[in-house]
Structures are given as structure tokens and as C-alpha cells.
Amino acid sequence: MTDILIKNGTIVTADKTFQGDIAVTGSKISAVSPKSQVNDPKNTIDATGKYVFPGGIDVHTHFDMPFGGTVTADDFFTGTVAAACGGTTTIIDFAIQSKSGSLKQALDEWHKKADGNAVIDYSFHLAVTSVNDSVLKELDEIVKAGVTSVKLFMAYKGTLMVDEDELLKVLNRAKELGILVMVHAEDGNAIANLTSKLLSEGKTAPFAHALSRPAELEESATARVITLAATAGTPLYIVHLSAKGALGHIRLAQANNQSVYAETCPQYLFLTDGKYNQDGSAEKRWAGAKYVMSPPLRSKENIRALWGGLQDGSISVISSDHCSFNFKGQKELGKSDFTKIPNGISGVETRLALLYSSGVAGKRITINKLVDLFSTTPAKLFGLYPRKGEIREGSDADIVIFDPSKRFSIKAYRLHQNVDYCPYDGYKGQGAVEYVISRGKIIVKPISAAKDNTFVGKKGEGEFLRRVESRE
Ligand code: URP
Ligand code: ZN
Ligand code: ZN
């Protein structure tokens, strides 16, 4: 019995584009064929003139995360509703170990946050912030619990940062366990040094955040961790890459056949460091707080380099690093001192529209490359493939129907995320999510001309995904 028949769509995978029909039975794709023979589906969606993509996979979100003296504005309900409305059907969030806590405590805590709230499927990485023998041993249990990737921070000295001795210990242990190590590569010690200097000079406004974290410090940290990963002989995944020099080191390592993967995020492809407003009125300069994130926004030259990295395959994933804080009440914590502005911006809902519009319609990447960066490669790198990340018979029916002709203008109030501004407010583009199907259930659909992208799913229907180690 077919539950949903998607007819006449342009089906896009990471390597093919073809016309066809998709049958969904229960939670799975039951057939993909040029012309379906099914006569009695419960539900038919006419996808003529639309693209049909595998649901997006966003491997970098921070929902309900205590950070910078506050908690991120989106929790697992609002964050996953926003993700779904933006064409994402799976997220992987970070369970953060507290400095004195165990990994299990962190995982239990994040399960409590997500369970009963997430509307799409989810999984976790474990952010390891304190390394000792018991933590290294415990990693074994974490893998058995379905968490096969860890994140380490070379930044945020005094809170999340680990030193390079700790980093190497985790890399060695990751090799034994076959798990993937993700690294936030910035030189936290040098940043702390520069920050003290800037503050002592009275530079407290948001633009000083960017001055405290120059691209060179991302480059040097990236080079060092690549060397450490080579020493350990284990794969490495660099998160939220923003700097051209760092990309150069990644390319060199890849040319030497080292397994180094890189992710970048829309903010580093679409927004420049001009947002930090070094000059102008106090209000204008303060508005730069909306863009305080780490690494900070960079110059046009870095942006061009990142697009080059996507085109030549040296960057293999685009995630959002969705870490939303309200401008009012949260970013304001750093009104008189940029170091107190909570770091992070939203992005889980706008990822596909921006990438399609500027990437595909803007002729920077092909439609297949978009699917690869947005869904297929993340699924492969993080042990979800072929269950997720592909339109094929037997895979989960996580499907996005996308109208490439629709024009859009981003307005914060129209989005579903729970945050009082959008960093892309006013951005005009082309292409919009129309339907989203998550494990066989329609969770986003157009209910009227005025409400063309409406969440119709249910709180708590997202399931935890136990991942297995695989990088097909
Ligand atoms: O500024 C950012 N990126 N906030 C989220 C935490 C992180 O470093 O990924
Ligand atoms: Zn980070
Ligand atoms: Zn992050």
C-alpha cells in the first residue's frame, strides 16, 4: 500500500538528475521509477516543475545549549521546526561535557533536552572539554550508545578549550575506536592574549571581536591539528572553516592522502566582516553584536576562497552552526565588553534557500553538488548513509519538494526559529521549500497561497539516531 506518491518531480541526487515518481510506504521510500504504476495512493503530490531532494542533514547545531552566560534561544522544538521548514530532516547537535562531568552525564542531559521535543530525527556528537583516563575509557560506552563523533575546541580558553596534549590523546583514542574527531581550530591562547590587549586599549565594541580572532590564528591552529591527526593516523573534520589560509593547509593534507574533511557554513559564504561596523554611531557599531560568532566573519577574499573549496571538493559539507541568541536581552550581555557577547548566529532554517539561490541559481555550484553538500556527504561522513542522505528505494522517506521558481525575501518575523533577528534579513533570492516529508510523514506543506510553508508535524516525533562508524 502506497501512502504518498510524489509524481513528475525532478529528482536530484549527489550525482544524477532525472524525472520520475517516488512512492512512500510507511516510513520508507518503496519505489523510485520513471513512471509509477501505483493507482491507489492515500496521498498524491504533483511535483511537476519542482525539484525533489533528499532531506537536508545539518551536522552542526546548538539547541538548548548553555553558552556565554545564557542559553541558546532555540531549543529542540523550535530549532527542529525551523530546520524542517528550511528543508532539513536530520540534525546532529553537540552534547557538551561539563569540565567536571562525565561524557555519559552530558549525553543523558542532551537526550532529556531532545526527547519528546524534536520534530525531526536527531543525533549527537560529544563535545569533550576535559580529557583524563576515565574520559578516554568512557568513549567506548559513548560509541556503544550510538555517538560516533566527538568535537574538541582549540578555542574558548578557560571554558571549552582543551590543550594539544589532550587533543592528541583523543585523536589516538579515536583511532582505536574508529570515530571521527571534529575540531574547532582557532588558537585560543593567542586569542586570549590579543583580547586582553584590545580591552586594555579600551576597544570593547563588537568589531574588536573580529580583531581578537584574525584569520592567521585559524590558519595556524588548523595546521597544528592536521599535524596531530597525521601523527595519530586518524581522520579529522574541521568545523566551520572560514579562512583561506586554513583551507590551504586542508588542501595540502588532502593532496598527501590524509583524511581531512572540512565543513563551512552559510555565514562564511554570504556575510563579510563589514558587518562589524568599526565606524558610525554607537548604535550602528553595537549592531555588529548580531554577527559575533567564532570564527568571526571574514573578508571577500576569504569568501571567494571558500566557494573555490566547495567547487574543487576540498570542502565537503555545509552545515549551519545554528547557535541563536536574541539581540535583545542576550547579545546585550556584552554591551560594554565584546568578550561577554554570546557567540553564535542562526542558520538552520535558511541554509537551503541561500545555497540554492546564490549557489545553484547563481551558477557557483551544480544542483547535484548542492545535494551532496547539504545531505549526502554529511550522511556518509557521520554514519547515516544510506538510511539518510539519498533518494533510493529502502531509504528513510526524508524528502524535500522544492520550487526553484519561487522568489523569496528573508524576513525574521516570517521564520519559525525563536530568535528576534535573522542575520540575512532583507536577503532576496529564488527557490523555496514547499513540502517536507520526514520518515514518511508530511511535516511541512503549503496550506494556502498566503501560508506556503507551514509546519504540520508533531512535537516529539523526531527519533534519536544511533550512528555507526562508516565513511563510505
Ligand atoms: O560562535 C559560534 N560558532 N558559536 C557556537 C559554538 C561553536 O564554536 O561552534
Ligand atoms: Zn566551534
Ligand atoms: Zn558550533
Short mmCIF file of C-alpha atoms and ligand atoms in Angstrom, two decimals:
data_model
loop_
_atom_site.label_atom_id
_atom_site.label_comp_id
_atom_site.label_asym_id
_atom_site.label_seq_id
_atom_site.Cartn_x
_atom_site.Cartn_y
_atom_site.Cartn_z
CA MET A 1 0.00 0.00 0.00
CA THR A 2 1.49 3.33 -1.03
CA ASP A 3 0.94 6.15 1.44
CA ILE A 4 2.38 9.01 -0.59
CA LEU A 5 3.07 9.21 -4.31
CA ILE A 6 5.22 12.11 -5.48
CA LYS A 7 4.60 12.44 -9.21
CA ASN A 8 6.56 14.00 -12.07
CA GLY A 9 9.28 15.56 -9.95
CA THR A 10 12.85 16.34 -10.98
CA ILE A 11 14.67 14.02 -8.61
CA VAL A 12 18.14 15.16 -7.63
CA THR A 13 20.86 13.06 -6.04
CA ALA A 14 24.53 13.87 -5.50
CA ASP A 15 25.36 12.52 -8.97
CA LYS A 16 22.15 12.37 -11.04
CA THR A 17 19.14 14.47 -12.01
CA PHE A 18 16.15 12.66 -13.55
CA GLN A 19 12.40 12.88 -13.99
CA GLY A 20 10.39 10.39 -12.00
CA ASP A 21 7.92 9.32 -9.36
CA ILE A 22 8.61 8.34 -5.76
CA ALA A 23 6.39 6.01 -3.76
CA VAL A 24 6.47 6.16 0.03
CA THR A 25 5.18 3.28 2.13
CA GLY A 26 5.22 3.74 5.89
CA SER A 27 8.48 5.43 6.84
CA LYS A 28 10.44 4.28 3.76
CA ILE A 29 10.85 5.05 0.09
CA SER A 30 9.28 1.98 -1.52
CA ALA A 31 9.97 2.81 -5.18
CA VAL A 32 11.75 5.32 -7.37
CA SER A 33 10.80 4.94 -11.01
CA PRO A 34 10.33 6.95 -14.22
CA LYS A 35 6.58 6.33 -14.12
CA SER A 36 4.83 4.81 -11.13
CA GLN A 37 2.28 2.03 -11.66
CA VAL A 38 0.61 2.75 -8.31
CA ASN A 39 -3.09 3.59 -8.74
CA ASP A 40 -4.39 4.00 -5.23
CA PRO A 41 -2.03 6.10 -3.11
CA LYS A 42 -3.54 7.66 0.01
CA ASN A 43 -1.89 10.95 -0.90
CA THR A 44 -0.56 12.26 -4.22
CA ILE A 45 1.72 15.26 -4.56
CA ASP A 46 2.18 16.70 -8.04
CA ALA A 47 5.81 17.79 -8.21
CA THR A 48 5.76 18.96 -11.83
CA GLY A 49 8.36 21.71 -12.24
CA LYS A 50 9.74 21.06 -8.73
CA TYR A 51 12.98 19.57 -7.50
CA VAL A 52 12.82 16.56 -5.20
CA PHE A 53 15.82 16.38 -2.85
CA PRO A 54 16.79 14.01 -0.05
CA GLY A 55 16.05 15.76 3.26
CA GLY A 56 18.82 18.02 4.44
CA ILE A 57 21.24 16.87 7.11
CA ASP A 58 22.66 19.58 9.33
CA VAL A 59 25.53 18.11 11.32
CA HIS A 60 26.24 21.24 13.36
CA THR A 61 23.54 22.75 15.58
CA HIS A 62 23.44 24.01 19.16
CA PHE A 63 19.93 23.78 20.55
CA ASP A 64 19.24 24.48 24.21
CA MET A 65 22.94 24.98 24.88
CA PRO A 66 24.23 26.92 27.89
CA PHE A 67 26.90 29.22 26.47
CA GLY A 68 28.33 32.65 27.16
CA GLY A 69 26.33 33.13 30.37
CA THR A 70 22.97 32.31 28.78
CA VAL A 71 21.20 29.52 26.87
CA THR A 72 20.69 29.44 23.10
CA ALA A 73 17.34 30.88 22.04
CA ASP A 74 16.21 27.79 20.11
CA ASP A 75 15.50 24.57 21.92
CA PHE A 76 14.93 21.17 20.33
CA PHE A 77 11.33 22.02 19.47
CA THR A 78 11.72 25.48 17.91
CA GLY A 79 15.09 24.57 16.42
CA THR A 80 13.85 21.43 14.70
CA VAL A 81 10.64 23.12 13.49
CA ALA A 82 12.86 25.82 11.93
CA ALA A 83 15.14 23.12 10.47
CA ALA A 84 12.15 21.28 8.96
CA CYS A 85 10.70 24.44 7.41
CA GLY A 86 14.10 25.06 5.83
CA GLY A 87 14.28 21.57 4.27
CA THR A 88 16.33 19.76 6.92
CA THR A 89 15.12 16.39 8.19
CA THR A 90 18.06 15.37 10.39
CA ILE A 91 20.23 17.38 12.74
CA ILE A 92 23.27 16.38 14.76
CA ASP A 93 23.69 18.52 17.86
CA PHE A 94 26.54 18.71 20.36
CA ALA A 95 26.21 17.24 23.84
CA ILE A 96 28.74 19.27 25.82
CA GLN A 97 30.71 17.67 28.64
CA SER A 98 30.94 19.98 31.65
CA LYS A 99 34.54 20.46 32.80
CA SER A 100 34.00 18.31 35.90
CA GLY A 101 31.41 15.96 34.44
CA SER A 102 31.43 12.65 32.61
CA LEU A 103 30.58 12.09 28.97
CA LYS A 104 27.58 10.00 29.99
CA GLN A 105 26.20 12.87 32.07
CA ALA A 106 26.42 15.13 29.02
CA LEU A 107 24.75 12.59 26.78
CA ASP A 108 21.94 11.94 29.29
CA GLU A 109 21.39 15.67 29.63
CA TRP A 110 21.12 16.20 25.86
CA HIS A 111 18.79 13.21 25.50
CA LYS A 112 16.47 14.87 28.03
CA LYS A 113 16.54 18.12 26.07
CA ALA A 114 15.66 16.46 22.76
CA ASP A 115 13.41 13.57 23.73
CA GLY A 116 9.74 14.50 23.29
CA ASN A 117 10.63 17.83 21.69
CA ALA A 118 12.39 17.22 18.37
CA VAL A 119 10.13 17.11 15.33
CA ILE A 120 12.75 15.58 13.03
CA ASP A 121 15.34 12.86 13.59
CA TYR A 122 18.44 13.81 15.52
CA SER A 123 21.72 12.51 16.78
CA PHE A 124 24.57 13.81 18.92
CA HIS A 125 28.28 14.43 18.78
CA LEU A 126 30.05 14.52 22.13
CA ALA A 127 31.98 17.75 22.79
CA VAL A 128 34.85 16.70 25.03
CA THR A 129 36.09 19.59 27.18
CA SER A 130 38.21 17.78 29.76
CA VAL A 131 40.39 14.78 28.98
CA ASN A 132 41.57 12.25 31.57
CA ASP A 133 41.91 8.46 31.74
CA SER A 134 38.33 7.87 32.74
CA VAL A 135 37.01 10.08 29.91
CA LEU A 136 39.21 8.26 27.39
CA LYS A 137 37.90 4.93 28.68
CA GLU A 138 34.32 6.17 28.71
CA LEU A 139 34.45 6.97 24.99
CA ASP A 140 33.92 3.27 24.42
CA GLU A 141 30.49 3.48 26.12
CA ILE A 142 29.61 6.59 24.15
CA VAL A 143 30.24 4.74 20.88
CA LYS A 144 28.04 1.86 22.10
CA ALA A 145 25.35 4.47 22.82
CA GLY A 146 25.37 5.43 19.13
CA VAL A 147 27.59 8.51 19.25
CA THR A 148 30.49 8.06 16.85
CA SER A 149 31.93 11.55 16.61
CA VAL A 150 33.49 13.92 19.11
CA LYS A 151 34.28 17.63 19.00
CA LEU A 152 37.25 19.37 20.57
CA PHE A 153 37.74 23.09 20.92
CA MET A 154 41.12 24.75 20.40
CA ALA A 155 39.33 28.00 21.34
CA TYR A 156 37.29 29.44 24.24
CA LYS A 157 40.17 29.38 26.73
CA GLY A 158 39.00 28.80 30.29
CA THR A 159 35.70 27.18 29.31
CA LEU A 160 35.56 24.68 26.45
CA MET A 161 39.18 24.68 25.26
CA VAL A 162 41.43 21.63 25.54
CA ASP A 163 45.21 21.75 25.17
CA GLU A 164 47.13 19.97 22.44
CA ASP A 165 48.18 17.16 24.75
CA GLU A 166 44.50 16.43 25.41
CA LEU A 167 43.75 16.78 21.72
CA LEU A 168 46.38 14.21 20.78
CA LYS A 169 45.13 11.78 23.44
CA VAL A 170 41.61 11.95 21.99
CA LEU A 171 42.92 11.60 18.43
CA ASN A 172 44.81 8.43 19.45
CA ARG A 173 41.77 7.02 21.23
CA ALA A 174 39.56 7.91 18.24
CA LYS A 175 41.84 5.83 16.05
CA GLU A 176 41.33 2.80 18.32
CA LEU A 177 37.57 3.29 18.32
CA GLY A 178 37.20 4.31 14.67
CA ILE A 179 35.33 7.52 15.47
CA LEU A 180 35.55 10.90 13.78
CA VAL A 181 37.21 13.84 15.56
CA MET A 182 35.79 17.28 14.78
CA VAL A 183 37.87 20.28 15.74
CA HIS A 184 37.15 23.96 16.22
CA ALA A 185 40.53 25.21 15.05
CA GLU A 186 41.49 28.63 16.40
CA ASP A 187 44.46 29.44 18.61
CA GLY A 188 42.73 30.04 21.96
CA ASN A 189 45.88 31.14 23.81
CA ALA A 190 46.83 33.76 21.24
CA ILE A 191 43.19 34.95 21.11
CA ALA A 192 43.17 35.38 24.91
CA ASN A 193 46.35 37.40 24.64
CA LEU A 194 45.04 39.66 21.88
CA THR A 195 41.74 40.08 23.71
CA SER A 196 43.45 41.38 26.88
CA LYS A 197 45.40 43.86 24.79
CA LEU A 198 42.28 45.12 22.97
CA LEU A 199 40.37 45.56 26.24
CA SER A 200 43.31 47.38 27.84
CA GLU A 201 43.22 49.79 24.87
CA GLY A 202 39.53 50.43 25.55
CA LYS A 203 38.38 48.51 22.47
CA THR A 204 35.19 46.99 23.81
CA ALA A 205 32.76 47.22 20.85
CA PRO A 206 31.79 44.21 18.69
CA PHE A 207 34.30 44.99 15.93
CA ALA A 208 37.08 44.16 18.42
CA HIS A 209 35.77 40.58 18.47
CA ALA A 210 36.98 40.17 14.87
CA LEU A 211 40.31 41.86 15.67
CA SER A 212 40.83 39.39 18.51
CA ARG A 213 40.47 36.37 16.20
CA PRO A 214 42.42 37.03 12.99
CA ALA A 215 42.36 34.50 10.16
CA GLU A 216 46.04 33.70 10.82
CA LEU A 217 45.09 32.18 14.19
CA GLU A 218 42.61 29.89 12.48
CA GLU A 219 45.26 29.01 9.91
CA SER A 220 47.94 28.16 12.47
CA ALA A 221 45.57 26.07 14.62
CA THR A 222 44.34 24.21 11.54
CA ALA A 223 47.91 23.41 10.52
CA ARG A 224 48.73 22.15 14.02
CA VAL A 225 45.73 19.90 14.38
CA ILE A 226 46.28 18.46 10.91
CA THR A 227 49.80 17.52 12.02
CA LEU A 228 48.47 15.97 15.23
CA ALA A 229 45.87 13.95 13.31
CA ALA A 230 48.58 12.72 10.92
CA THR A 231 50.67 11.67 13.93
CA ALA A 232 47.73 9.74 15.33
CA GLY A 233 46.86 8.40 11.87
CA THR A 234 43.19 9.21 12.30
CA PRO A 235 40.67 11.16 10.19
CA LEU A 236 39.96 14.76 11.07
CA TYR A 237 36.95 17.00 10.41
CA ILE A 238 37.44 20.77 10.65
CA VAL A 239 34.24 22.55 11.66
CA HIS A 240 33.07 25.98 10.49
CA LEU A 241 36.04 26.74 8.26
CA SER A 242 36.23 30.46 7.47
CA ALA A 243 39.79 31.27 6.40
CA LYS A 244 41.58 30.93 3.08
CA GLY A 245 44.92 30.12 4.73
CA ALA A 246 43.36 27.30 6.75
CA LEU A 247 41.82 25.91 3.56
CA GLY A 248 45.32 25.89 2.05
CA HIS A 249 46.52 23.53 4.81
CA ILE A 250 43.48 21.32 4.35
CA ARG A 251 44.16 21.07 0.61
CA LEU A 252 47.80 20.18 1.24
CA ALA A 253 46.83 17.42 3.68
CA GLN A 254 44.25 16.05 1.24
CA ALA A 255 46.85 16.09 -1.54
CA ASN A 256 49.02 13.96 0.76
CA ASN A 257 46.14 11.48 1.08
CA GLN A 258 45.44 12.41 4.68
CA SER A 259 41.76 12.00 5.61
CA VAL A 260 40.94 15.61 6.42
CA TYR A 261 37.40 16.84 5.83
CA ALA A 262 36.15 20.39 6.09
CA GLU A 263 32.80 21.98 6.69
CA THR A 264 31.87 25.60 6.14
CA CYS A 265 28.64 27.45 6.92
CA PRO A 266 26.45 29.97 5.04
CA GLN A 267 27.60 32.86 7.24
CA TYR A 268 31.16 32.44 5.93
CA LEU A 269 29.90 32.33 2.33
CA PHE A 270 27.42 35.20 2.41
CA LEU A 271 28.39 37.75 5.07
CA THR A 272 31.56 39.84 5.32
CA ASP A 273 33.42 41.36 8.23
CA GLY A 274 31.98 44.73 7.12
CA LYS A 275 29.05 43.79 9.40
CA TYR A 276 31.19 44.66 12.44
CA ASN A 277 30.84 48.41 11.75
CA GLN A 278 34.06 49.83 13.10
CA ASP A 279 32.77 53.37 12.43
CA GLY A 280 29.49 55.25 12.76
CA SER A 281 27.10 55.89 15.62
CA ALA A 282 27.25 53.87 18.85
CA GLU A 283 24.01 52.16 17.79
CA LYS A 284 25.42 51.20 14.41
CA ARG A 285 28.60 49.84 15.98
CA TRP A 286 26.60 47.89 18.54
CA ALA A 287 24.55 46.27 15.74
CA GLY A 288 27.73 44.34 14.94
CA ALA A 289 26.92 42.19 18.01
CA LYS A 290 24.37 40.37 15.84
CA TYR A 291 27.31 38.88 13.95
CA VAL A 292 29.55 37.95 16.84
CA MET A 293 30.44 34.32 16.29
CA SER A 294 33.61 32.26 16.24
CA PRO A 295 35.43 32.22 13.94
CA PRO A 296 34.30 35.74 13.04
CA LEU A 297 33.13 36.86 9.61
CA ARG A 298 35.99 37.37 7.16
CA SER A 299 36.86 39.42 4.07
CA LYS A 300 35.61 38.93 0.49
CA GLU A 301 38.92 37.26 -0.36
CA ASN A 302 38.23 34.51 2.18
CA ILE A 303 34.66 34.14 0.91
CA ARG A 304 35.90 33.66 -2.67
CA ALA A 305 38.38 31.04 -1.45
CA LEU A 306 35.63 29.09 0.36
CA TRP A 307 33.46 28.97 -2.77
CA GLY A 308 36.56 27.66 -4.56
CA GLY A 309 36.90 24.98 -1.89
CA LEU A 310 33.30 23.90 -2.42
CA GLN A 311 33.81 23.78 -6.17
CA ASP A 312 37.00 21.71 -6.10
CA GLY A 313 35.75 19.35 -3.36
CA SER A 314 38.23 20.32 -0.65
CA ILE A 315 35.25 21.43 1.49
CA SER A 316 32.72 18.63 1.66
CA VAL A 317 29.90 19.77 3.96
CA ILE A 318 27.81 22.89 4.54
CA SER A 319 26.27 22.95 7.99
CA SER A 320 24.60 25.85 9.79
CA ASP A 321 26.38 26.06 13.19
CA HIS A 322 22.96 27.28 14.31
CA CYS A 323 23.60 28.86 17.72
CA SER A 324 20.95 31.54 18.09
CA PHE A 325 20.85 34.33 20.66
CA ASN A 326 18.37 37.20 20.79
CA PHE A 327 19.75 40.64 20.04
CA LYS A 328 17.65 41.98 22.91
CA GLY A 329 18.50 40.52 26.29
CA GLN A 330 21.14 38.00 25.17
CA LYS A 331 23.65 39.71 22.85
CA GLU A 332 23.16 42.68 25.22
CA LEU A 333 25.13 40.83 27.89
CA GLY A 334 28.19 42.20 26.10
CA LYS A 335 27.03 45.78 25.60
CA SER A 336 30.08 47.20 27.34
CA ASP A 337 32.52 44.34 26.68
CA PHE A 338 32.60 42.32 23.45
CA THR A 339 34.00 39.26 25.25
CA LYS A 340 30.64 38.91 27.03
CA ILE A 341 28.56 38.82 23.83
CA PRO A 342 27.38 35.21 23.45
CA ASN A 343 28.99 33.78 20.31
CA GLY A 344 26.78 32.45 17.55
CA ILE A 345 24.05 33.13 15.00
CA SER A 346 21.07 31.33 13.50
CA GLY A 347 21.11 29.47 10.18
CA VAL A 348 19.29 26.14 10.38
CA GLU A 349 16.21 27.47 8.54
CA THR A 350 17.90 29.49 5.80
CA ARG A 351 20.65 27.05 4.74
CA LEU A 352 18.95 25.52 1.69
CA ALA A 353 17.30 28.69 0.35
CA LEU A 354 20.60 30.61 0.49
CA LEU A 355 22.59 27.80 -1.06
CA TYR A 356 20.13 27.21 -3.84
CA SER A 357 19.71 30.89 -4.60
CA SER A 358 23.31 32.06 -4.54
CA GLY A 359 24.93 28.71 -5.19
CA VAL A 360 22.84 26.99 -7.86
CA ALA A 361 20.79 29.83 -9.38
CA GLY A 362 23.92 31.99 -9.05
CA LYS A 363 25.84 29.32 -11.05
CA ARG A 364 28.55 28.73 -8.48
CA ILE A 365 27.69 25.08 -7.84
CA THR A 366 25.56 22.49 -9.60
CA ILE A 367 22.28 21.22 -8.20
CA ASN A 368 23.93 17.82 -7.58
CA LYS A 369 26.74 19.46 -5.65
CA LEU A 370 24.15 21.22 -3.52
CA VAL A 371 22.54 17.88 -2.61
CA ASP A 372 25.94 16.42 -1.88
CA LEU A 373 26.98 19.26 0.45
CA PHE A 374 23.59 19.61 2.10
CA SER A 375 22.66 15.97 2.58
CA THR A 376 24.61 13.09 1.04
CA THR A 377 28.17 13.70 2.22
CA PRO A 378 27.10 14.66 5.76
CA ALA A 379 25.16 11.37 5.89
CA LYS A 380 28.20 9.44 4.68
CA LEU A 381 30.71 11.10 6.99
CA PHE A 382 28.55 10.70 10.07
CA GLY A 383 27.37 7.11 9.67
CA LEU A 384 23.81 7.76 8.49
CA TYR A 385 24.12 6.61 4.89
CA PRO A 386 22.24 5.06 3.07
CA ARG A 387 19.40 5.27 5.58
CA LYS A 388 19.59 9.05 5.19
CA GLY A 389 21.09 11.37 2.57
CA GLU A 390 19.80 9.68 -0.58
CA ILE A 391 16.63 9.20 -2.58
CA ARG A 392 16.61 5.49 -3.19
CA GLU A 393 14.42 2.50 -2.53
CA GLY A 394 14.73 1.34 1.08
CA SER A 395 16.00 4.64 2.46
CA ASP A 396 14.03 6.64 5.04
CA ALA A 397 11.39 8.73 3.30
CA ASP A 398 13.02 12.04 4.22
CA ILE A 399 12.18 14.16 1.20
CA VAL A 400 12.05 17.84 0.27
CA ILE A 401 9.97 19.21 -2.60
CA PHE A 402 11.48 22.48 -3.66
CA ASP A 403 10.07 25.12 -6.01
CA PRO A 404 13.01 26.68 -7.89
CA SER A 405 10.92 29.44 -9.44
CA LYS A 406 9.54 30.97 -6.27
CA ARG A 407 11.07 34.29 -5.19
CA PHE A 408 11.69 34.98 -1.53
CA SER A 409 12.75 37.81 0.69
CA ILE A 410 14.05 36.81 4.12
CA LYS A 411 12.24 38.47 6.99
CA ALA A 412 12.97 37.43 10.57
CA TYR A 413 9.30 37.54 11.57
CA ARG A 414 8.35 35.05 8.84
CA LEU A 415 10.80 32.42 10.06
CA HIS A 416 9.98 29.70 12.57
CA GLN A 417 13.16 29.98 14.63
CA ASN A 418 12.76 31.50 18.09
CA VAL A 419 15.10 34.44 17.76
CA ASP A 420 14.41 38.16 17.36
CA TYR A 421 16.56 38.77 14.28
CA CYS A 422 17.91 36.96 11.25
CA PRO A 423 21.43 37.69 10.03
CA TYR A 424 20.14 37.50 6.42
CA ASP A 425 17.18 39.83 6.95
CA GLY A 426 16.32 41.53 3.66
CA TYR A 427 18.19 38.98 1.50
CA LYS A 428 16.20 38.41 -1.69
CA GLY A 429 16.53 35.24 -3.69
CA GLN A 430 14.98 32.42 -5.58
CA GLY A 431 13.79 28.93 -4.61
CA ALA A 432 11.62 27.80 -1.72
CA VAL A 433 10.82 24.67 0.27
CA GLU A 434 7.25 23.57 -0.42
CA TYR A 435 6.83 20.12 1.17
CA VAL A 436 8.96 18.27 3.70
CA ILE A 437 8.43 14.61 4.46
CA SER A 438 10.10 13.10 7.49
CA ARG A 439 10.16 9.30 7.77
CA GLY A 440 7.05 9.12 5.58
CA LYS A 441 5.04 11.86 7.30
CA ILE A 442 4.31 15.21 5.68
CA ILE A 443 5.53 17.76 8.23
CA VAL A 444 5.71 20.91 6.11
CA LYS A 445 3.26 21.80 3.37
CA PRO A 446 1.63 24.76 1.64
CA ILE A 447 -1.76 25.19 3.27
CA SER A 448 -2.74 28.33 1.36
CA ALA A 449 -1.24 30.88 -1.02
CA ALA A 450 -0.51 33.14 1.94
CA LYS A 451 0.90 30.36 4.13
CA ASP A 452 3.05 28.50 1.69
CA ASN A 453 5.43 26.77 4.08
CA THR A 454 3.58 25.63 7.16
CA PHE A 455 4.73 23.20 9.81
CA VAL A 456 2.10 20.48 10.25
CA GLY A 457 4.18 17.88 12.10
CA LYS A 458 4.07 16.94 15.77
CA LYS A 459 6.28 17.74 18.72
CA GLY A 460 8.33 14.72 19.77
CA GLU A 461 8.03 12.74 16.52
CA GLY A 462 11.76 13.00 15.82
CA GLU A 463 13.74 9.91 16.81
CA PHE A 464 17.25 9.57 18.16
CA LEU A 465 19.54 8.06 15.53
CA ARG A 466 22.16 5.66 16.83
CA ARG A 467 25.01 6.02 14.43
CA VAL A 468 27.55 3.51 13.34
CA GLU A 469 31.05 4.29 12.25
CA SER A 470 31.26 4.48 8.45
CA ARG A 471 32.67 6.83 5.88
CA GLU A 472 31.56 5.22 2.64
O1 URP B 1 30.17 31.26 17.51
C1 URP B 1 29.89 30.07 17.43
N1 URP B 1 30.34 29.36 16.43
N2 URP B 1 29.13 29.50 18.39
C2 URP B 1 28.83 28.15 18.53
C3 URP B 1 29.90 27.37 19.23
C4 URP B 1 30.95 26.91 18.27
O2 URP B 1 32.09 27.30 18.40
O3 URP B 1 30.64 26.14 17.37
ZN ZN B 2 33.10 25.88 17.21
ZN ZN B 3 29.19 25.29 16.67
#
